[in-house]
């Protein structure tokens, strides 16, 4: 059996040795000429496939039945490339001939050129690699009431990643972020706005004794009046200490900041006593008046009387004292029941009175004392009734109105002791006196004594009426008859209310 195999093999070898070469086989290569078999001495020429490089001999010879020569066709690549600046080469390219490499730019960069390069047979790429150019944002532009500046160190402005900072002008505050970035897509991030600073009003901004003020940005400067007593409240007593609107809290540093006027207090000094007024009758702001009424008079109301920025909580006409009435009457014919020994009737009390027999009341209505004033009782008598003598003198001697409450009760300020008509009367009186004097002198020179003596009597008749407003109790008049004074008071009240 062994012999058989050995023989067969030998025969085969012999047959092969005698036969031609088969077509050669080299990987990744082609050869010419292509035949089914090659005779001894024939040659083939190899070419490596595309993308393969040749190492060894291109020509192989057929020697007997086998090929002489060695050849390797090795795979070839284009040179690898680095990632572009601000971009990448996509994936893991083979760099084989005939393949592409693909470029991509990072966010914020735009590819310029071709994104794909072909690795050519000559192991070169068909084009130059692309570049990644940075994206640019448009010009930032302006924001109302804002200051804008580039915050990127060096480099170009408005490119991707650039930072612009925004701050607001004085008295405006930023709504949004200070920094704005140029985004990858070439647009700016959300822009802030500058809104007016608004801390609102503070207490005292409109106080009455502010002479001047100015709002400089977040600072409020204020000057107080110097000609009217007032109190500066808030910052220390200096015009250079402003109030400040604090941006973070949006609140004023001093919630109360102002020049608050003191109050000029008008009152009847005859019946009202005060304790805490300055010599000019001013009461400081936010202070309660300390006051009392003279004996025989009571406070109209007991509430605290506070001065608030130049205004008393109650107008002067609504506070003060109610006083008793001094009742003047003809005691010969009028009888009273409820007067005190000095003939005073308490405030808000009706007089109890009657007339002497044979006389009838002139007034049928109730006679009530209201704040020192009342209608006086009087009677009309039959002719046979003795009414006392002298009627008017009796009244006059008792009618000093200045006795208790001063005159008149409604006067809040001392008035001119000689009003207009009094001055005129005085002048007329003086002229008349001068004329009389001249006549007297003339008569004297003519020695006509009898005439001089006759003229002595009328002299007192032309004395000017020095008493203010005349006698308030003349005849049956029960109220002080001082129209001029009333007019003055009305003007005062008007002025007061105008000032408020
Ligand atoms: C290869 O063979 C051809 C003919 O088949 C011949 O002409 C040529 O000279 C040979 N080349 C070499 C290098 O032997
Ligand atoms: C001052 O302003 C406040 C509001 O801020 C107001 O309530 C007050 O009445 C004002 N005072 C005057 C005198 O205008
Ligand atoms: C009282 O009335 C009479 C007439 O009715 C009048 O003449 C008299 O003047 C009056 N008296 C007083 C004091 O008013």
Short mmCIF file of C-alpha atoms and ligand atoms in Angstrom, two decimals:
data_model
loop_
_atom_site.label_atom_id
_atom_site.label_comp_id
_atom_site.label_asym_id
_atom_site.label_seq_id
_atom_site.Cartn_x
_atom_site.Cartn_y
_atom_site.Cartn_z
CA UNK A 1 0.00 0.00 0.00
CA UNK A 2 2.79 2.38 0.90
CA UNK A 3 4.53 1.60 -2.27
CA UNK A 4 1.43 2.40 -4.26
CA UNK A 5 1.10 5.83 -2.73
CA UNK A 6 4.74 6.61 -3.19
CA UNK A 7 4.58 5.70 -6.75
CA UNK A 8 1.54 7.70 -7.54
CA UNK A 9 3.05 10.76 -5.88
CA UNK A 10 6.26 10.32 -7.82
CA UNK A 11 4.39 10.00 -11.09
CA UNK A 12 2.45 13.17 -10.29
CA UNK A 13 5.60 15.02 -9.56
CA UNK A 14 7.10 13.96 -12.69
CA UNK A 15 4.04 14.94 -14.62
CA UNK A 16 4.10 18.38 -12.96
CA UNK A 17 7.73 18.82 -13.58
CA UNK A 18 7.20 18.23 -17.09
CA UNK A 19 4.07 20.48 -17.29
CA UNK A 20 3.89 24.36 -17.75
CA UNK A 21 3.46 26.99 -14.98
CA UNK A 22 -0.10 27.68 -13.80
CA UNK A 23 -1.24 31.28 -13.59
CA UNK A 24 0.62 32.96 -10.72
CA UNK A 25 -1.16 34.15 -7.61
CA UNK A 26 -0.16 37.35 -5.80
CA UNK A 27 -2.65 39.07 -3.53
CA UNK A 28 -3.98 42.53 -4.47
CA UNK A 29 -2.21 42.36 -7.79
CA UNK A 30 -3.01 41.76 -11.40
CA UNK A 31 -0.65 40.46 -14.02
CA UNK A 32 -0.22 40.33 -17.78
CA UNK A 33 -0.37 38.45 -19.93
CA UNK A 34 -3.20 36.41 -18.58
CA UNK A 35 -3.02 32.83 -19.79
CA UNK A 36 -4.28 29.46 -18.61
CA UNK A 37 -0.70 28.20 -18.43
CA UNK A 38 2.77 29.46 -19.05
CA UNK A 39 5.66 27.62 -20.65
CA UNK A 40 9.02 27.40 -19.09
CA UNK A 41 10.82 30.72 -19.41
CA UNK A 42 7.69 32.77 -19.87
CA UNK A 43 7.26 35.87 -17.74
CA UNK A 44 4.39 37.81 -16.27
CA UNK A 45 4.37 41.41 -15.23
CA UNK A 46 2.50 42.33 -12.06
CA UNK A 47 0.64 45.48 -11.24
CA UNK A 48 -0.62 46.07 -7.72
CA UNK A 49 -4.29 46.89 -7.38
CA UNK A 50 -5.27 50.48 -6.84
CA UNK A 51 -4.37 51.56 -3.37
CA UNK A 52 -1.57 49.08 -3.03
CA UNK A 53 2.07 49.65 -3.20
CA UNK A 54 4.57 47.25 -4.81
CA UNK A 55 7.42 45.62 -3.01
CA UNK A 56 9.58 43.03 -4.78
CA UNK A 57 9.89 42.22 -8.44
CA UNK A 58 7.25 43.16 -10.91
CA UNK A 59 8.31 40.39 -13.36
CA UNK A 60 8.11 36.77 -12.41
CA UNK A 61 9.49 33.96 -14.64
CA UNK A 62 8.15 30.54 -15.16
CA UNK A 63 10.93 28.07 -14.36
CA UNK A 64 9.80 24.58 -15.19
CA UNK A 65 6.49 24.48 -13.53
CA UNK A 66 6.89 27.14 -10.86
CA UNK A 67 7.30 30.87 -10.75
CA UNK A 68 10.49 32.59 -9.91
CA UNK A 69 10.24 35.99 -8.20
CA UNK A 70 8.60 37.42 -5.11
CA UNK A 71 6.20 40.30 -4.82
CA UNK A 72 4.02 41.85 -2.16
CA UNK A 73 1.33 44.43 -2.86
CA UNK A 74 0.84 46.34 0.37
CA UNK A 75 -2.04 48.67 1.15
CA UNK A 76 -1.31 52.38 0.86
CA UNK A 77 -2.90 55.37 2.71
CA UNK A 78 -3.04 59.13 2.35
CA UNK A 79 -1.20 61.01 5.07
CA UNK A 80 -3.38 61.47 8.16
CA UNK A 81 -4.55 64.95 8.88
CA UNK A 82 -4.88 66.87 12.14
CA UNK A 83 -8.21 68.27 13.22
CA UNK A 84 -8.68 71.75 11.86
CA UNK A 85 -8.58 74.66 14.25
CA UNK A 86 -12.02 74.94 15.93
CA UNK A 87 -13.24 71.82 14.14
CA UNK A 88 -12.86 68.07 13.85
CA UNK A 89 -12.44 65.32 11.30
CA UNK A 90 -15.55 63.23 11.63
CA UNK A 91 -15.36 59.67 12.70
CA UNK A 92 -12.30 57.51 12.26
CA UNK A 93 -11.38 57.75 8.60
CA UNK A 94 -9.28 55.01 6.96
CA UNK A 95 -7.22 57.37 4.81
CA UNK A 96 -7.38 54.69 2.18
CA UNK A 97 -7.04 55.73 -1.35
CA UNK A 98 -10.43 56.54 -2.77
CA UNK A 99 -12.00 57.31 0.56
CA UNK A 100 -13.15 60.67 1.84
CA UNK A 101 -12.42 62.39 5.08
CA UNK A 102 -15.15 64.68 6.41
CA UNK A 103 -14.61 67.93 8.30
CA UNK A 104 -16.95 69.56 10.79
CA UNK A 105 -16.60 72.87 12.65
CA UNK A 106 -17.25 73.41 16.31
CA UNK A 107 -20.27 75.40 17.50
CA UNK A 108 -19.80 79.03 16.72
CA UNK A 109 -17.67 78.36 13.67
CA UNK A 110 -18.62 78.07 10.07
CA UNK A 111 -16.80 75.78 7.63
CA UNK A 112 -15.21 77.51 4.72
CA UNK A 113 -14.17 75.33 1.74
CA UNK A 114 -15.17 71.72 1.11
CA UNK A 115 -16.21 69.57 3.98
CA UNK A 116 -14.99 66.37 2.27
CA UNK A 117 -11.56 65.58 0.81
CA UNK A 118 -10.80 62.60 -1.40
CA UNK A 119 -7.65 60.54 -0.88
CA UNK A 120 -6.29 60.21 -4.35
CA UNK A 121 -4.25 57.42 -5.90
CA UNK A 122 -1.22 59.60 -5.67
CA UNK A 123 -1.82 59.56 -1.96
CA UNK A 124 -2.73 63.22 -2.06
CA UNK A 125 -6.07 64.77 -1.20
CA UNK A 126 -7.96 66.30 -4.02
CA UNK A 127 -8.33 69.71 -2.36
CA UNK A 128 -6.99 71.83 0.41
CA UNK A 129 -8.58 71.20 3.77
CA UNK A 130 -11.35 73.62 4.81
CA UNK A 131 -11.10 76.19 7.62
CA UNK A 132 -13.47 76.87 10.48
CA UNK A 133 -14.21 80.58 10.66
CA UNK A 134 -15.67 82.04 13.81
CA UNK A 135 -19.26 83.24 13.63
CA UNK A 136 -19.83 86.98 14.12
CA UNK A 137 -22.71 88.61 15.92
CA UNK A 138 -24.12 91.79 14.45
CA UNK A 139 -23.14 95.08 15.97
CA UNK A 140 -24.51 95.12 19.51
CA UNK A 141 -26.37 98.38 19.06
CA UNK A 142 -27.59 100.69 21.77
CA UNK A 143 -29.80 100.21 24.80
CA UNK A 144 -31.72 103.17 26.12
CA UNK A 145 -30.13 104.79 29.17
CA UNK A 146 -27.30 102.24 29.15
CA UNK A 147 -23.54 102.27 28.79
CA UNK A 148 -22.16 99.37 26.75
CA UNK A 149 -18.62 98.07 26.60
CA UNK A 150 -16.80 95.04 25.24
CA UNK A 151 -15.64 92.87 28.08
CA UNK A 152 -13.57 90.38 26.06
CA UNK A 153 -9.87 90.61 26.61
CA UNK A 154 -8.15 91.35 23.32
CA UNK A 155 -9.24 89.60 20.16
CA UNK A 156 -11.87 90.78 17.84
CA UNK A 157 -15.17 92.27 18.88
CA UNK A 158 -18.55 90.70 18.38
CA UNK A 159 -17.21 87.25 17.51
CA UNK A 160 -18.65 84.12 18.99
CA UNK A 161 -18.00 84.12 22.73
CA UNK A 162 -17.57 87.86 22.94
CA UNK A 163 -18.98 89.42 26.08
CA UNK A 164 -20.60 92.80 26.18
CA UNK A 165 -21.34 94.39 29.50
CA UNK A 166 -24.26 96.71 30.07
CA UNK A 167 -24.58 99.21 32.89
CA UNK A 168 -27.27 101.78 33.32
CA UNK A 169 -27.10 105.52 33.53
CA UNK A 170 -27.69 107.21 36.83
CA UNK A 171 -31.19 106.83 38.18
CA UNK A 172 -31.81 103.81 35.96
CA UNK A 173 -31.50 100.22 37.07
CA UNK A 174 -30.68 97.13 35.07
CA UNK A 175 -33.41 94.64 34.35
CA UNK A 176 -31.65 91.50 33.15
CA UNK A 177 -28.06 90.31 33.14
CA UNK A 178 -25.06 92.55 33.05
CA UNK A 179 -23.19 90.36 30.59
CA UNK A 180 -24.47 89.48 27.14
CA UNK A 181 -22.73 86.74 25.11
CA UNK A 182 -22.39 86.41 21.38
CA UNK A 183 -23.90 82.99 20.85
CA UNK A 184 -22.79 80.21 18.49
CA UNK A 185 -25.50 80.99 16.01
CA UNK A 186 -24.24 84.51 15.61
CA UNK A 187 -26.93 86.16 17.68
CA UNK A 188 -26.66 87.99 20.95
CA UNK A 189 -28.09 86.51 24.08
CA UNK A 190 -31.01 88.21 25.79
CA UNK A 191 -30.29 91.90 26.22
CA UNK A 192 -31.11 93.66 29.48
CA UNK A 193 -32.97 96.94 29.71
CA UNK A 194 -32.47 99.98 31.88
CA UNK A 195 -35.55 100.90 33.80
CA UNK A 196 -36.01 104.17 35.61
CA UNK A 197 -35.11 103.93 39.23
CA UNK A 198 -38.28 104.16 41.20
CA UNK A 199 -38.18 104.18 44.93
CA UNK A 200 -41.49 105.98 44.94
CA UNK A 201 -42.20 108.89 47.18
CA UNK A 202 -40.95 109.18 50.69
CA UNK A 203 -42.76 110.78 53.55
CA UNK A 204 -41.88 114.45 53.56
CA UNK A 205 -41.05 114.77 49.88
CA UNK A 206 -43.91 117.23 49.67
CA UNK A 207 -43.43 118.76 53.11
CA UNK A 208 -44.34 122.39 53.16
CA UNK A 209 -41.06 123.96 54.20
CA UNK A 210 -38.88 122.53 51.44
CA UNK A 211 -37.36 125.53 49.73
CA UNK A 212 -35.60 123.68 46.95
CA UNK A 213 -34.85 120.14 45.95
CA UNK A 214 -33.06 118.33 43.17
CA UNK A 215 -32.99 114.68 42.20
CA UNK A 216 -29.54 113.79 40.94
CA UNK A 217 -29.57 110.21 39.85
CA UNK A 218 -30.38 108.23 42.93
CA UNK A 219 -29.80 111.17 45.24
CA UNK A 220 -32.40 113.61 46.47
CA UNK A 221 -30.97 116.86 47.78
CA UNK A 222 -33.16 119.21 49.70
CA UNK A 223 -32.91 122.68 51.15
CA UNK A 224 -35.22 123.90 53.88
CA UNK A 225 -36.76 127.33 54.01
CA UNK A 226 -34.82 129.74 56.14
CA UNK A 227 -37.49 132.38 56.66
CA UNK A 228 -40.08 130.12 58.29
CA UNK A 229 -39.47 128.04 61.41
CA UNK A 230 -39.25 124.40 60.43
CA UNK A 231 -37.62 121.13 61.31
CA UNK A 232 -35.44 119.12 58.96
CA UNK A 233 -36.12 115.42 59.38
CA UNK A 234 -34.07 112.66 57.81
CA UNK A 235 -30.42 113.08 56.98
CA UNK A 236 -28.26 115.12 59.32
CA UNK A 237 -28.91 118.81 59.34
CA UNK A 238 -27.05 119.73 56.24
CA UNK A 239 -28.07 120.51 52.71
CA UNK A 240 -25.29 118.26 51.45
CA UNK A 241 -26.72 115.11 52.99
CA UNK A 242 -29.11 113.67 50.47
CA UNK A 243 -31.61 110.91 50.67
CA UNK A 244 -30.64 107.96 48.52
CA UNK A 245 -32.70 105.50 46.57
CA UNK A 246 -30.95 102.22 47.17
CA UNK A 247 -30.88 100.17 44.00
CA UNK A 248 -30.92 96.75 45.58
CA UNK A 249 -33.85 97.28 47.89
CA UNK A 250 -35.43 99.97 45.73
CA UNK A 251 -36.12 101.83 48.94
CA UNK A 252 -35.16 105.25 50.18
CA UNK A 253 -32.44 105.33 52.78
CA UNK A 254 -34.58 107.69 54.88
CA UNK A 255 -38.24 106.81 54.75
CA UNK A 256 -38.98 110.21 56.25
CA UNK A 257 -37.06 113.10 54.78
CA UNK A 258 -38.40 116.59 54.64
CA UNK A 259 -38.64 120.12 55.96
CA UNK A 260 -41.66 120.24 58.16
CA UNK A 261 -43.08 123.65 58.99
CA UNK A 262 -43.82 124.75 62.49
CA UNK A 263 -47.29 126.08 63.18
CA UNK A 264 -48.12 129.67 63.92
CA UNK A 265 -50.72 129.41 66.66
CA UNK A 266 -53.36 132.09 66.77
CA UNK A 267 -55.27 132.38 69.98
CA UNK A 268 -56.88 134.84 72.29
CA UNK A 269 -54.15 135.58 74.75
CA UNK A 270 -56.69 137.05 77.13
CA UNK A 271 -58.22 133.68 77.82
CA UNK A 272 -55.84 131.02 76.49
CA UNK A 273 -52.54 130.26 78.18
CA UNK A 274 -49.89 128.30 76.33
CA UNK A 275 -46.70 126.68 77.61
CA UNK A 276 -44.68 125.45 74.67
CA UNK A 277 -44.75 128.12 72.02
CA UNK A 278 -41.65 129.99 70.97
CA UNK A 279 -41.60 133.78 71.41
CA UNK A 280 -43.20 134.16 67.98
CA UNK A 281 -46.03 131.78 68.85
CA UNK A 282 -44.69 128.92 66.72
CA UNK A 283 -45.27 125.31 67.74
CA UNK A 284 -42.76 122.76 66.42
CA UNK A 285 -43.83 120.12 63.92
CA UNK A 286 -45.32 116.94 65.40
CA UNK A 287 -45.78 118.51 68.81
CA UNK A 288 -48.88 118.77 70.94
CA UNK A 289 -49.81 122.20 72.18
CA UNK A 290 -49.75 122.55 75.91
CA UNK A 291 -52.43 125.00 76.85
CA UNK A 292 -55.07 125.88 79.34
CA UNK A 293 -57.94 128.32 79.78
CA UNK A 294 -58.12 131.20 82.13
CA UNK A 295 -60.37 130.75 85.14
CA UNK A 296 -63.99 131.03 84.27
CA UNK A 297 -63.43 129.59 80.83
CA UNK A 298 -63.35 125.98 79.64
CA UNK A 299 -61.65 124.29 76.70
CA UNK A 300 -63.82 123.93 73.66
CA UNK A 301 -62.41 120.43 73.21
CA UNK A 302 -59.90 118.30 75.02
CA UNK A 303 -58.25 116.48 72.15
CA UNK A 304 -54.53 116.83 71.62
CA UNK A 305 -53.75 119.76 69.38
CA UNK A 306 -50.85 118.67 67.24
CA UNK A 307 -48.88 120.68 64.75
CA UNK A 308 -48.31 118.73 61.53
CA UNK A 309 -46.16 120.40 58.91
CA UNK A 310 -47.44 123.92 59.53
CA UNK A 311 -51.01 122.92 60.15
CA UNK A 312 -52.70 122.53 63.47
CA UNK A 313 -54.89 119.48 63.63
CA UNK A 314 -57.78 121.81 64.28
CA UNK A 315 -58.09 125.27 62.77
CA UNK A 316 -57.71 128.01 65.33
CA UNK A 317 -61.39 128.78 65.09
CA UNK A 318 -62.19 125.33 66.45
CA UNK A 319 -60.12 125.38 69.55
CA UNK A 320 -59.92 127.80 72.39
CA UNK A 321 -62.03 128.43 75.43
CA UNK A 322 -65.64 129.02 76.11
CA UNK A 323 -66.08 131.82 78.61
CA UNK A 324 -68.79 132.97 80.93
CA UNK A 325 -70.84 136.01 80.09
CA UNK A 326 -70.78 139.23 82.04
CA UNK A 327 -74.46 140.16 82.05
CA UNK A 328 -75.22 143.86 81.95
CA UNK A 329 -78.74 144.93 82.69
CA UNK A 330 -80.82 147.54 84.43
CA UNK A 331 -81.16 146.18 87.94
CA UNK A 332 -83.99 148.55 88.64
CA UNK A 333 -86.39 146.66 86.42
CA UNK A 334 -84.71 143.32 85.53
CA UNK A 335 -84.39 140.54 88.08
CA UNK A 336 -82.03 137.62 87.54
CA UNK A 337 -81.76 134.32 89.40
CA UNK A 338 -78.68 132.50 88.23
CA UNK A 339 -75.85 135.02 88.04
CA UNK A 340 -72.85 134.86 90.30
CA UNK A 341 -72.08 137.83 92.57
CA UNK A 342 -70.11 139.43 89.76
CA UNK A 343 -72.99 139.02 87.33
CA UNK A 344 -71.39 136.20 85.34
CA UNK A 345 -73.46 133.55 83.65
CA UNK A 346 -71.69 130.24 82.77
CA UNK A 347 -71.18 129.29 79.17
CA UNK A 348 -74.08 127.46 77.53
CA UNK A 349 -76.54 128.44 80.23
CA UNK A 350 -79.91 130.13 79.83
CA UNK A 351 -80.47 133.22 81.92
CA UNK A 352 -83.30 132.95 84.40
CA UNK A 353 -84.84 136.34 84.62
CA UNK A 354 -88.00 138.33 85.02
CA UNK A 355 -89.25 141.93 84.89
CA UNK A 356 -90.44 144.16 87.70
CA UNK A 357 -94.14 144.51 88.03
CA UNK A 358 -95.53 146.83 85.45
CA UNK A 359 -92.81 145.87 83.01
CA UNK A 360 -92.74 143.24 80.27
CA UNK A 361 -89.87 141.35 78.80
CA UNK A 362 -88.56 142.73 75.60
CA UNK A 363 -87.29 139.23 74.63
CA UNK A 364 -89.47 136.17 74.71
CA UNK A 365 -86.72 133.85 73.49
CA UNK A 366 -84.22 132.12 75.77
CA UNK A 367 -81.16 134.23 76.52
CA UNK A 368 -78.21 131.89 76.47
CA UNK A 369 -74.59 132.60 77.20
CA UNK A 370 -72.44 131.28 74.38
CA UNK A 371 -68.74 131.75 74.74
CA UNK A 372 -68.94 135.07 76.53
CA UNK A 373 -71.63 136.48 74.33
CA UNK A 374 -75.33 136.76 74.79
CA UNK A 375 -78.28 138.95 74.20
CA UNK A 376 -78.84 141.13 77.24
CA UNK A 377 -82.18 141.12 79.04
CA UNK A 378 -84.32 144.23 78.92
CA UNK A 379 -87.79 145.20 79.92
CA UNK A 380 -90.30 147.75 78.72
CA UNK A 381 -92.18 149.40 81.52
CA UNK A 382 -95.38 151.34 81.94
CA UNK A 383 -94.85 155.06 82.17
CA UNK A 384 -95.52 155.10 85.94
CA UNK A 385 -92.83 152.53 86.75
CA UNK A 386 -89.62 153.90 88.10
CA UNK A 387 -86.88 152.48 85.92
CA UNK A 388 -84.00 153.99 87.78
CA UNK A 389 -81.88 156.95 86.89
CA UNK A 390 -79.77 157.31 84.93
CA UNK A 391 -80.56 154.24 82.96
CA UNK A 392 -77.70 154.39 80.47
CA UNK A 393 -75.07 155.58 82.93
CA UNK A 394 -75.86 152.64 85.14
CA UNK A 395 -75.17 150.25 82.29
CA UNK A 396 -72.08 152.10 81.10
CA UNK A 397 -70.28 152.05 84.42
CA UNK A 398 -70.59 148.27 84.59
CA UNK A 399 -69.77 147.51 81.00
CA UNK A 400 -66.03 147.22 80.92
CA UNK A 401 -65.73 144.39 78.41
CA UNK A 402 -62.04 143.90 78.98
CA UNK A 403 -62.62 142.74 82.51
CA UNK A 404 -62.44 139.00 82.06
CA UNK A 405 -61.92 137.72 78.61
CA UNK A 406 -60.45 140.55 76.70
CA UNK A 407 -62.13 142.24 73.83
CA UNK A 408 -63.45 141.03 71.63
CA UNK A 409 -63.43 137.33 72.39
CA UNK A 410 -62.98 136.32 68.81
CA UNK A 411 -59.80 138.32 68.35
CA UNK A 412 -56.87 135.99 67.94
CA UNK A 413 -54.23 138.62 67.54
CA UNK A 414 -53.67 141.97 69.12
CA UNK A 415 -55.24 144.52 66.80
CA UNK A 416 -54.45 148.08 65.97
CA UNK A 417 -55.70 150.08 68.95
CA UNK A 418 -56.72 152.93 66.64
CA UNK A 419 -58.34 151.61 63.47
CA UNK A 420 -58.80 153.57 60.26
CA UNK A 421 -61.87 155.54 61.12
CA UNK A 422 -60.34 156.43 64.50
CA UNK A 423 -57.31 157.95 62.75
CA UNK A 424 -59.58 159.93 60.44
CA UNK A 425 -61.67 161.07 63.39
CA UNK A 426 -58.50 162.09 65.18
CA UNK A 427 -57.35 164.15 62.21
CA UNK A 428 -60.76 165.81 61.85
CA UNK A 429 -60.77 166.46 65.59
CA UNK A 430 -57.32 168.00 65.43
CA UNK A 431 -58.32 170.26 62.54
CA UNK A 432 -61.47 171.36 64.34
CA UNK A 433 -59.45 171.98 67.49
CA UNK A 434 -56.96 174.08 65.52
CA UNK A 435 -59.76 176.14 63.96
CA UNK A 436 -61.33 176.63 67.37
CA UNK A 437 -57.95 177.62 68.78
CA UNK A 438 -57.50 180.13 65.98
CA UNK A 439 -60.95 181.55 66.65
CA UNK A 440 -60.18 181.74 70.38
CA UNK A 441 -56.92 183.52 69.70
CA UNK A 442 -58.75 185.85 67.30
CA UNK A 443 -61.44 186.55 69.89
CA UNK A 444 -58.86 187.04 72.59
CA UNK A 445 -57.06 189.62 70.52
CA UNK A 446 -60.35 191.37 69.88
CA UNK A 447 -60.94 191.06 73.67
CA UNK A 448 -64.35 189.54 73.19
CA UNK A 449 -64.35 187.54 76.45
CA UNK A 450 -68.02 186.79 76.55
CA UNK A 451 -67.82 184.76 73.35
CA UNK A 452 -64.84 182.81 74.61
CA UNK A 453 -66.61 181.73 77.75
CA UNK A 454 -69.63 180.60 75.78
CA UNK A 455 -67.48 178.35 73.66
CA UNK A 456 -65.91 176.39 76.48
CA UNK A 457 -68.86 174.02 76.81
CA UNK A 458 -68.86 172.33 73.35
CA UNK A 459 -65.15 171.49 73.45
CA UNK A 460 -65.46 167.93 74.88
CA UNK A 461 -68.06 167.13 72.23
CA UNK A 462 -65.43 167.04 69.54
CA UNK A 463 -63.02 164.76 71.39
CA UNK A 464 -62.23 161.86 69.09
CA UNK A 465 -63.63 158.46 70.15
CA UNK A 466 -60.44 156.87 71.48
CA UNK A 467 -62.05 153.67 72.66
CA UNK A 468 -61.63 150.93 70.12
CA UNK A 469 -64.89 150.23 68.38
CA UNK A 470 -66.71 152.63 70.65
CA UNK A 471 -68.72 151.43 73.58
CA UNK A 472 -70.01 147.95 72.81
CA UNK A 473 -72.83 148.32 75.29
CA UNK A 474 -74.30 151.58 73.96
CA UNK A 475 -78.05 151.59 74.23
CA UNK A 476 -79.49 148.10 73.92
CA UNK A 477 -76.72 146.64 71.76
CA UNK A 478 -75.61 143.46 73.42
CA UNK A 479 -72.69 142.47 71.18
CA UNK A 480 -69.45 144.27 70.67
CA UNK A 481 -70.05 146.48 67.67
CA UNK A 482 -66.73 146.31 65.93
CA UNK A 483 -67.37 145.70 62.27
CA UNK A 484 -63.88 146.75 61.39
CA UNK A 485 -62.43 144.20 63.71
CA UNK A 486 -64.69 141.45 62.42
CA UNK A 487 -63.55 142.28 58.92
CA UNK A 488 -59.98 142.00 60.07
CA UNK A 489 -60.64 138.62 61.63
CA UNK A 490 -62.31 137.39 58.48
CA UNK A 491 -59.29 138.45 56.48
CA UNK A 492 -57.04 136.67 58.95
CA UNK A 493 -59.07 133.50 58.68
CA UNK A 494 -58.98 133.73 54.93
CA UNK A 495 -55.22 134.20 54.99
CA UNK A 496 -54.86 131.27 57.34
CA UNK A 497 -56.97 129.01 55.22
CA UNK A 498 -55.16 130.19 52.10
CA UNK A 499 -51.88 129.25 53.71
CA UNK A 500 -53.06 125.75 54.44
C1 LIG B 1 9.28 38.41 -21.54
O1 LIG B 1 8.64 37.61 -22.62
C2 LIG B 1 8.48 38.32 -23.79
C3 LIG B 1 7.81 37.33 -24.80
O2 LIG B 1 6.87 36.58 -24.26
C4 LIG B 1 9.78 38.77 -24.29
O3 LIG B 1 9.65 39.47 -25.45
C5 LIG B 1 10.50 39.59 -23.24
O4 LIG B 1 11.76 39.98 -23.63
C6 LIG B 1 10.62 38.85 -21.94
N1 LIG B 1 11.16 39.76 -20.95
C7 LIG B 1 12.19 39.46 -20.14
C8 LIG B 1 12.69 40.50 -19.23
O5 LIG B 1 12.68 38.34 -20.22
C1 LIG B 2 -47.78 114.33 50.51
O1 LIG B 2 -47.74 113.12 49.81
C2 LIG B 2 -48.45 112.07 50.43
C3 LIG B 2 -48.27 110.85 49.59
O2 LIG B 2 -46.96 110.60 49.34
C4 LIG B 2 -49.90 112.42 50.59
O3 LIG B 2 -50.55 111.40 51.28
C5 LIG B 2 -50.02 113.72 51.32
O4 LIG B 2 -51.34 114.10 51.35
C6 LIG B 2 -49.21 114.79 50.66
N1 LIG B 2 -49.25 115.98 51.44
C7 LIG B 2 -49.44 117.16 50.87
C8 LIG B 2 -49.46 118.32 51.80
O5 LIG B 2 -49.53 117.31 49.67
C1 LIG B 3 -87.60 147.23 74.43
O1 LIG B 3 -88.66 147.38 73.47
C2 LIG B 3 -89.15 148.70 73.32
C3 LIG B 3 -90.30 148.67 72.37
O2 LIG B 3 -90.83 147.40 72.25
C4 LIG B 3 -88.01 149.58 72.84
O3 LIG B 3 -88.46 150.88 72.73
C5 LIG B 3 -86.84 149.51 73.80
O4 LIG B 3 -85.77 150.25 73.29
C6 LIG B 3 -86.44 148.11 74.02
N1 LIG B 3 -85.43 148.06 75.03
C7 LIG B 3 -84.29 147.46 74.86
C8 LIG B 3 -83.32 147.59 76.00
O5 LIG B 3 -84.05 146.76 73.88
#
